[in-house]
XYZ file of N, CA and C in Angstrom:
606
model
N 73.532 150.109 36.259
C 74.922 150.062 35.836
C 75.459 148.638 35.933
N 75.103 147.911 36.983
C 75.579 146.548 37.160
C 74.365 145.617 37.168
N 73.989 145.081 36.011
C 72.747 144.313 35.913
C 72.712 143.072 36.803
N 73.881 142.452 37.026
C 73.898 141.250 37.879
C 73.550 141.601 39.327
N 74.045 142.760 39.783
C 73.733 143.201 41.149
C 72.246 143.505 41.267
N 71.699 144.218 40.289
C 70.267 144.540 40.301
C 69.424 143.262 40.303
N 69.848 142.300 39.508
C 69.120 141.032 39.444
C 69.175 140.303 40.782
N 70.362 140.315 41.408
C 70.510 139.677 42.716
C 69.635 140.367 43.753
N 69.643 141.695 43.779
C 68.823 142.446 44.741
C 67.346 142.089 44.587
N 66.886 142.032 43.358
C 65.482 141.710 43.087
C 65.150 140.284 43.520
N 66.008 139.351 43.159
C 65.790 137.946 43.499
C 65.827 137.735 45.009
N 66.777 138.397 45.685
C 66.891 138.268 47.141
C 65.641 138.833 47.830
N 65.174 139.983 47.371
C 63.964 140.586 47.951
C 62.764 139.644 47.816
N 62.634 139.046 46.655
C 61.513 138.130 46.416
C 61.624 136.892 47.298
N 62.845 136.348 47.430
C 63.038 135.159 48.260
C 62.757 135.458 49.730
N 63.251 136.616 50.192
C 63.115 136.975 51.603
C 61.697 137.405 51.943
N 61.083 138.178 51.047
C 59.758 138.725 51.335
C 59.818 140.166 51.807
N 60.851 140.882 51.354
C 60.970 142.312 51.640
C 60.891 143.077 50.327
N 60.522 144.341 50.415
C 60.309 145.139 49.211
C 61.616 145.490 48.515
N 62.639 145.845 49.298
C 63.890 146.327 48.723
C 65.097 145.631 49.346
N 66.105 145.411 48.519
C 67.414 144.943 48.979
C 68.482 145.805 48.326
N 69.488 146.179 49.105
C 70.593 146.991 48.607
C 71.886 146.217 48.856
N 72.513 145.763 47.782
C 73.746 144.978 47.870
C 74.910 145.878 48.265
N 75.737 145.373 49.178
C 76.940 146.094 49.599
C 78.126 145.130 49.572
N 79.296 145.615 49.935
C 80.496 144.794 49.798
C 80.685 143.784 50.925
N 79.954 143.934 52.038
C 80.139 143.018 53.173
C 79.011 143.177 54.185
N 78.885 142.171 55.054
C 77.947 142.284 56.162
C 78.345 143.399 57.108
N 79.650 143.638 57.241
C 80.132 144.726 58.107
C 79.663 146.079 57.578
N 79.709 146.255 56.259
C 79.199 147.505 55.674
C 77.692 147.614 55.887
N 77.000 146.490 55.814
C 75.555 146.495 56.083
C 75.282 146.943 57.513
N 76.096 146.461 58.470
C 75.986 146.926 59.859
C 76.135 148.440 59.935
N 77.188 148.947 59.312
C 77.490 150.381 59.365
C 76.349 151.197 58.760
N 75.875 150.773 57.611
C 74.797 151.503 56.926
C 73.529 151.522 57.771
N 73.218 150.411 58.430
C 71.992 150.369 59.243
C 72.047 151.386 60.383
N 73.206 151.510 61.026
C 73.335 152.473 62.127
C 73.371 153.899 61.589
N 73.982 154.097 60.427
C 73.970 155.422 59.797
C 72.541 155.856 59.491
N 71.712 154.911 59.076
C 70.306 155.209 58.800
C 69.570 155.601 60.081
N 69.843 154.874 61.157
C 69.227 155.203 62.454
C 69.637 156.608 62.882
N 70.924 156.907 62.773
C 71.428 158.220 63.187
C 70.801 159.336 62.362
N 70.662 159.110 61.064
C 70.079 160.121 60.186
C 68.624 160.404 60.552
N 67.889 159.355 60.923
C 66.457 159.499 61.217
C 66.164 159.880 62.664
N 67.015 159.409 63.590
C 66.707 159.567 65.013
C 67.709 160.416 65.783
N 68.854 160.701 65.166
C 69.901 161.422 65.881
C 70.764 160.472 66.698
N 71.730 161.017 67.400
C 72.626 160.178 68.201
C 71.922 159.733 69.477
N 72.397 158.638 70.014
C 71.807 158.097 71.238
C 72.315 156.693 71.489
N 71.489 155.901 72.156
C 71.885 154.554 72.567
C 71.315 153.499 71.621
N 72.086 152.420 71.462
C 71.646 151.278 70.662
C 71.814 150.019 71.511
N 70.732 149.306 71.727
C 70.765 148.080 72.525
C 71.333 146.949 71.669
N 72.341 146.246 72.224
C 73.043 145.193 71.486
C 73.335 144.004 72.402
N 73.558 142.829 71.809
C 73.992 141.687 72.610
C 75.511 141.649 72.749
N 76.030 140.909 73.720
C 77.476 140.736 73.826
C 77.998 139.670 72.870
N 77.096 138.942 72.215
C 77.485 137.915 71.249
C 77.141 138.423 69.857
N 78.131 138.491 68.989
C 77.898 138.964 67.635
C 79.226 139.140 66.934
N 79.248 140.003 65.942
C 80.475 140.274 65.205
C 80.932 141.672 65.563
N 82.229 141.929 65.431
C 82.795 143.202 65.868
C 82.095 144.392 65.208
N 81.668 144.235 63.946
C 81.066 145.379 63.239
C 79.686 145.743 63.774
N 79.041 144.835 64.514
C 77.777 145.202 65.171
C 78.012 146.292 66.206
N 79.195 146.283 66.818
C 79.517 147.254 67.865
C 80.337 148.416 67.315
N 81.341 148.117 66.489
C 82.216 149.180 65.984
C 81.433 150.203 65.163
N 80.403 149.755 64.448
C 79.576 150.691 63.667
C 78.908 151.715 64.574
N 78.426 151.246 65.700
C 77.753 152.123 66.660
C 78.741 153.158 67.208
N 79.907 152.676 67.617
C 80.925 153.556 68.194
C 81.437 154.551 67.158
N 81.727 154.069 65.950
C 82.273 154.930 64.891
C 81.315 156.068 64.535
N 80.017 155.821 64.681
C 79.024 156.830 64.319
C 78.584 157.685 65.507
N 79.315 157.575 66.615
C 79.064 158.446 67.755
C 77.870 158.041 68.596
N 77.413 156.810 68.417
C 76.311 156.295 69.227
C 76.900 155.506 70.404
N 76.049 155.139 71.354
C 76.506 154.415 72.540
C 75.919 153.013 72.555
N 76.764 151.960 72.530
C 76.228 150.599 72.639
C 75.819 150.304 74.078
N 74.648 149.705 74.244
C 74.163 149.292 75.563
C 73.998 147.776 75.519
N 74.863 147.066 76.227
C 74.862 145.611 76.171
C 73.807 145.019 77.103
N 73.040 144.067 76.561
C 72.095 143.314 77.393
C 72.337 141.827 77.157
N 72.008 141.022 78.154
C 72.352 139.599 78.102
C 71.397 138.809 77.211
N 71.839 137.596 76.880
C 71.118 136.740 75.943
C 70.488 135.546 76.661
N 69.580 134.901 75.953
C 69.004 133.631 76.377
C 69.910 132.531 75.840
N 70.372 131.630 76.695
C 71.304 130.590 76.264
C 70.660 129.582 75.304
N 69.328 129.591 75.207
C 68.660 128.649 74.287
C 68.826 129.063 72.833
N 68.834 130.374 72.565
C 68.965 130.817 71.174
C 70.047 131.891 70.980
N 70.771 132.221 72.036
C 71.889 133.175 72.002
C 71.472 134.591 71.604
N 70.174 134.902 71.717
C 69.667 136.225 71.349
C 69.231 136.990 72.596
N 69.286 138.323 72.506
C 68.854 139.150 73.627
C 67.369 138.914 73.899
N 67.001 139.024 75.164
C 65.633 138.720 75.575
C 64.786 139.984 75.682
N 63.492 139.802 75.536
C 62.555 140.922 75.666
C 62.678 141.559 77.043
N 62.815 140.740 78.057
C 62.924 141.245 79.430
C 64.149 142.144 79.594
N 65.278 141.712 79.053
C 66.508 142.498 79.172
C 66.462 143.758 78.313
N 65.811 143.666 77.161
C 65.639 144.859 76.319
C 64.823 145.906 77.069
N 63.688 145.468 77.633
C 62.803 146.391 78.371
C 63.554 147.122 79.471
N 64.370 146.379 80.213
C 65.098 146.955 81.347
C 66.148 147.967 80.898
N 66.599 147.871 79.646
C 67.679 148.742 79.163
C 67.187 149.994 78.439
N 65.909 150.077 78.143
C 65.388 151.214 77.376
C 65.411 152.489 78.212
N 65.909 153.558 77.589
C 65.908 154.887 78.203
C 65.349 155.872 77.172
N 65.146 157.122 77.560
C 64.710 158.121 76.566
C 65.693 158.314 75.412
N 66.954 157.876 75.596
C 67.975 158.024 74.554
C 68.082 156.811 73.624
N 67.282 155.772 73.872
C 67.370 154.566 73.037
C 66.813 154.836 71.642
N 67.636 154.591 70.643
C 67.241 154.842 69.248
C 66.972 153.556 68.477
N 67.654 152.465 68.847
C 67.514 151.230 68.073
C 67.862 150.013 68.920
N 67.407 148.871 68.449
C 67.754 147.561 68.997
C 68.392 146.776 67.864
N 69.581 146.216 68.107
C 70.188 145.302 67.141
C 69.987 143.884 67.661
N 69.126 143.152 66.997
C 68.836 141.761 67.357
C 69.647 140.865 66.428
N 70.588 140.114 66.986
C 71.437 139.241 66.179
C 70.911 137.816 66.262
N 70.623 137.243 65.102
C 70.215 135.837 65.001
C 71.488 135.021 64.807
N 72.004 134.431 65.889
C 73.304 133.752 65.849
C 73.213 132.306 65.369
N 74.173 131.882 64.605
C 74.440 130.468 64.302
C 73.213 129.695 63.823
N 72.390 130.342 63.012
C 71.221 129.655 62.459
C 69.983 129.728 63.320
N 70.110 130.263 64.528
C 68.954 130.375 65.420
C 68.063 131.546 65.019
N 66.808 131.473 65.419
C 65.870 132.580 65.297
C 65.763 133.228 66.661
N 66.000 134.539 66.733
C 65.972 135.224 68.025
C 64.782 136.143 68.230
N 63.892 136.218 67.242
C 62.778 137.167 67.305
C 61.644 136.626 68.163
N 60.802 137.525 68.649
C 59.576 137.143 69.361
C 58.546 138.250 69.180
N 57.292 137.903 69.361
C 56.231 138.914 69.270
C 56.464 140.034 70.267
N 56.969 139.673 71.449
C 57.175 140.674 72.503
C 58.262 141.676 72.109
N 59.339 141.196 71.485
C 60.409 142.104 71.052
C 59.890 143.064 69.981
N 59.121 142.539 69.046
C 58.534 143.386 67.996
C 57.649 144.459 68.617
N 56.843 144.062 69.589
C 55.919 144.987 70.247
C 56.660 146.055 71.049
N 57.719 145.644 71.741
C 58.512 146.594 72.529
C 59.072 147.695 71.620
N 59.599 147.301 70.479
C 60.166 148.280 69.540
C 59.087 149.236 69.054
N 57.927 148.704 68.698
C 56.844 149.551 68.189
C 56.322 150.498 69.260
N 56.079 149.972 70.438
C 55.502 150.786 71.523
C 56.432 151.928 71.938
N 57.735 151.705 71.833
C 58.705 152.711 72.273
C 59.290 153.524 71.120
N 58.756 153.312 69.906
C 59.233 154.038 68.718
C 60.747 153.883 68.546
N 61.201 152.640 68.697
C 62.616 152.308 68.569
C 62.784 151.477 67.300
N 63.793 151.787 66.518
C 64.024 151.019 65.294
C 64.587 149.641 65.641
N 64.072 148.632 64.965
C 64.512 147.252 65.181
C 65.323 146.798 63.969
N 66.589 146.479 64.231
C 67.489 145.975 63.189
C 67.711 144.494 63.438
N 67.443 143.679 62.423
C 67.708 142.247 62.514
C 69.008 141.943 61.770
N 70.015 141.492 62.515
C 71.257 141.037 61.896
C 71.120 139.536 61.666
N 70.910 139.180 60.404
C 70.662 137.787 60.013
C 71.871 137.178 59.315
N 73.043 137.759 59.528
C 74.231 137.379 58.762
C 74.610 135.908 58.923
N 74.182 135.282 60.018
C 74.512 133.867 60.245
C 73.295 132.960 60.163
N 72.155 133.499 59.767
C 70.923 132.697 59.882
C 70.013 132.823 58.669
N 70.592 132.809 57.476
C 69.806 132.876 56.248
C 68.757 131.756 56.233
N 67.502 132.131 56.043
C 66.447 131.137 55.873
C 65.792 130.666 57.156
N 66.311 131.050 58.327
C 65.639 130.694 59.581
C 64.265 131.364 59.607
N 63.315 130.750 60.282
C 61.943 131.268 60.289
C 61.400 131.413 61.705
N 60.388 132.242 61.816
C 59.613 132.407 63.050
C 58.139 132.355 62.653
N 57.422 131.397 63.179
C 56.010 131.186 62.823
C 55.812 131.097 61.302
N 56.739 130.433 60.640
C 56.623 130.222 59.201
C 57.046 131.398 58.338
N 57.516 132.481 58.960
C 57.938 133.672 58.221
C 59.439 133.846 58.396
N 60.131 134.154 57.321
C 61.588 134.270 57.380
C 62.015 135.411 58.303
N 63.043 135.148 59.105
C 63.638 136.241 59.871
C 64.225 137.238 58.881
N 64.328 138.469 59.339
C 64.744 139.529 58.435
C 63.565 140.255 57.818
N 62.361 139.848 58.206
C 61.146 140.493 57.702
C 60.313 141.098 58.828
N 60.837 141.079 60.047
C 60.068 141.563 61.201
C 60.474 142.961 61.648
N 61.735 143.334 61.418
C 62.234 144.628 61.863
C 62.098 145.702 60.804
N 62.629 146.869 61.116
C 62.661 147.985 60.155
C 63.732 147.764 59.095
N 64.842 147.164 59.524
C 65.994 146.921 58.658
C 66.509 145.519 58.955
N 66.898 144.795 57.911
C 67.570 143.520 58.150
C 68.838 143.450 57.318
N 69.789 142.660 57.810
C 71.120 142.595 57.223
C 71.509 141.142 57.003
N 72.158 140.889 55.880
C 72.674 139.549 55.586
C 74.101 139.677 55.077
N 74.896 138.637 55.336
C 76.276 138.582 54.855
C 76.431 137.383 53.932
N 77.237 137.571 52.899
C 77.537 136.484 51.967
C 79.029 136.161 51.969
N 79.627 136.355 53.126
C 81.023 135.967 53.375
C 81.173 134.466 53.107
N 82.372 134.016 52.764
C 82.506 132.628 52.304
C 82.229 131.585 53.384
N 82.222 131.996 54.653
C 81.916 131.052 55.725
C 80.441 130.951 56.057
N 79.588 131.682 55.349
C 78.159 131.704 55.668
C 77.348 130.794 54.744
N 76.047 130.721 55.005
C 75.177 129.751 54.321
C 75.160 129.912 52.806
N 75.119 131.163 52.364
C 75.108 131.483 50.946
C 76.264 132.455 50.734
N 77.067 132.254 49.706
C 78.247 133.091 49.572
C 78.383 133.733 48.197
N 78.872 134.958 48.210
C 79.361 135.618 47.000
C 80.856 135.912 47.212
N 81.500 135.095 48.047
C 82.880 135.208 48.526
C 82.980 136.359 49.535
N 82.648 137.557 49.114
C 82.408 138.683 50.016
C 81.057 139.248 49.629
N 80.521 140.143 50.417
C 79.251 140.770 50.056
C 78.267 140.747 51.197
N 77.300 141.636 51.102
C 76.231 141.716 52.087
C 75.051 142.433 51.477
N 73.977 142.518 52.239
C 72.785 143.189 51.726
C 72.013 143.809 52.883
N 71.414 144.964 52.603
C 70.537 145.671 53.546
C 69.126 145.579 52.974
N 68.169 145.109 53.791
C 66.802 144.895 53.315
C 65.818 145.758 54.106
N 64.894 146.393 53.388
C 63.907 147.291 54.004
C 62.602 147.215 53.216
N 61.546 147.722 53.834
C 60.258 147.828 53.145
C 59.879 149.262 52.814
N 60.390 150.222 53.589
C 59.985 151.621 53.420
C 60.829 152.331 52.365
N 60.171 153.169 51.558
C 60.860 153.913 50.502
C 61.959 154.812 51.072
N 61.681 155.475 52.197
C 62.662 156.381 52.810
C 63.920 155.621 53.227
N 63.733 154.457 53.830
C 64.876 153.653 54.246
C 65.657 153.146 53.037
N 64.935 152.814 51.983
C 65.582 152.356 50.750
C 66.477 153.457 50.184
N 65.966 154.676 50.161
C 66.763 155.809 49.689
C 68.009 156.007 50.551
N 67.833 155.921 51.875
C 68.974 156.113 52.769
C 70.011 155.004 52.597
N 69.564 153.774 52.407
C 70.505 152.665 52.211
C 71.345 152.896 50.958
N 70.700 153.350 49.896
C 71.436 153.632 48.657
C 72.363 154.839 48.827
N 71.894 155.839 49.568
C 72.692 157.034 49.809
C 73.970 156.688 50.567
N 73.848 155.896 51.646
C 75.037 155.569 52.431
C 75.933 154.566 51.707
N 75.358 153.709 50.877
C 76.199 152.829 50.060
C 77.082 153.655 49.130
N 76.560 154.795 48.700
C 77.297 155.682 47.784
C 78.074 156.752 48.534
N 78.488 156.459 49.783
C 79.323 157.365 50.572
C 78.651 158.716 50.815
N 77.314 158.721 50.868
C 76.587 159.953 51.144
C 76.118 160.683 49.907
N 76.537 160.233 48.737
C 76.074 160.884 47.503
C 74.635 160.448 47.202
N 73.841 161.382 46.710
C 72.406 161.128 46.534
C 72.029 160.607 45.155
N 73.008 160.357 44.304
C 72.717 160.068 42.894
C 71.813 158.861 42.671
N 71.820 157.877 43.593
C 70.968 156.701 43.432
C 69.592 156.877 44.084
N 69.439 157.916 44.874
C 68.195 158.119 45.617
C 67.110 158.718 44.726
N 65.891 158.723 45.240
C 64.766 159.300 44.503
C 64.977 160.799 44.315
N 64.260 161.367 43.365
C 64.373 162.801 43.118
C 63.948 163.594 44.347
N 62.949 163.092 45.062
C 62.476 163.757 46.284
C 63.596 163.849 47.321
N 64.314 162.746 47.510
C 65.422 162.741 48.469
C 66.559 163.633 48.001
N 66.862 163.600 46.717
C 67.901 164.477 46.182
C 67.542 165.947 46.421
N 66.304 166.296 46.171
C 65.857 167.679 46.377
C 65.957 168.085 47.851
N 65.619 167.149 48.751
C 65.678 167.420 50.188
C 67.100 167.806 50.602
N 68.071 166.998 50.201
C 69.444 167.268 50.617
C 70.027 168.497 49.906
N 69.629 168.714 48.665
C 70.110 169.907 47.954
C 69.596 171.183 48.602
N 68.337 171.173 49.028
C 67.756 172.384 49.626
C 68.206 172.597 51.067
N 68.448 171.491 51.803
C 68.849 171.610 53.213
C 70.346 171.777 53.410
N 71.124 171.361 52.398
C 72.570 171.469 52.515
C 73.133 172.108 51.239
N 72.752 173.344 50.960
C 73.173 173.974 49.693
C 74.687 174.149 49.590
N 75.365 174.209 50.746
C 76.821 174.393 50.718
C 77.541 173.165 50.157
N 76.833 172.036 50.113
C 77.442 170.813 49.558
C 77.249 170.710 48.062
């Protein structure tokens, strides 16, 4: 329907190195959609977050009935540490929101491993760090979901706007579904059939 948006999504995916990008109206909406995706796949529970970030990193969690669990950051890169993440994990932990602040890269092999070993979704909020790299690979390509903002104060701008990036088909469908306020019209036929059969009253 909007060829410029489709072109941007494709170009952004190619530049970043992710399979899919879903354009939204803001980085804050990208935050909200990422947590909605976690809730849909994992149910309600706890989300590990840093105390440094943007309000929508936390408000999205609260608005969706999840519990933010704050852990401290490393002053060298302003990102939460693997050690603090490990100490905060409980059976209710559903996701980790790793915020790459002010152009810094906050990822590490240990953080990636912790998420995988504990079956916890890793969300990279890259809204302030477009193009930062870790071992030669762009941030936003290490987690399950990554988020970027194109607010006018950021590295690349569309005045307003944001994007949700994923590699998995299921996550791509969910990102499009939540962008459309829960309507399945943009999702695959398989996803549409799933929701039609499981929620016939809708």
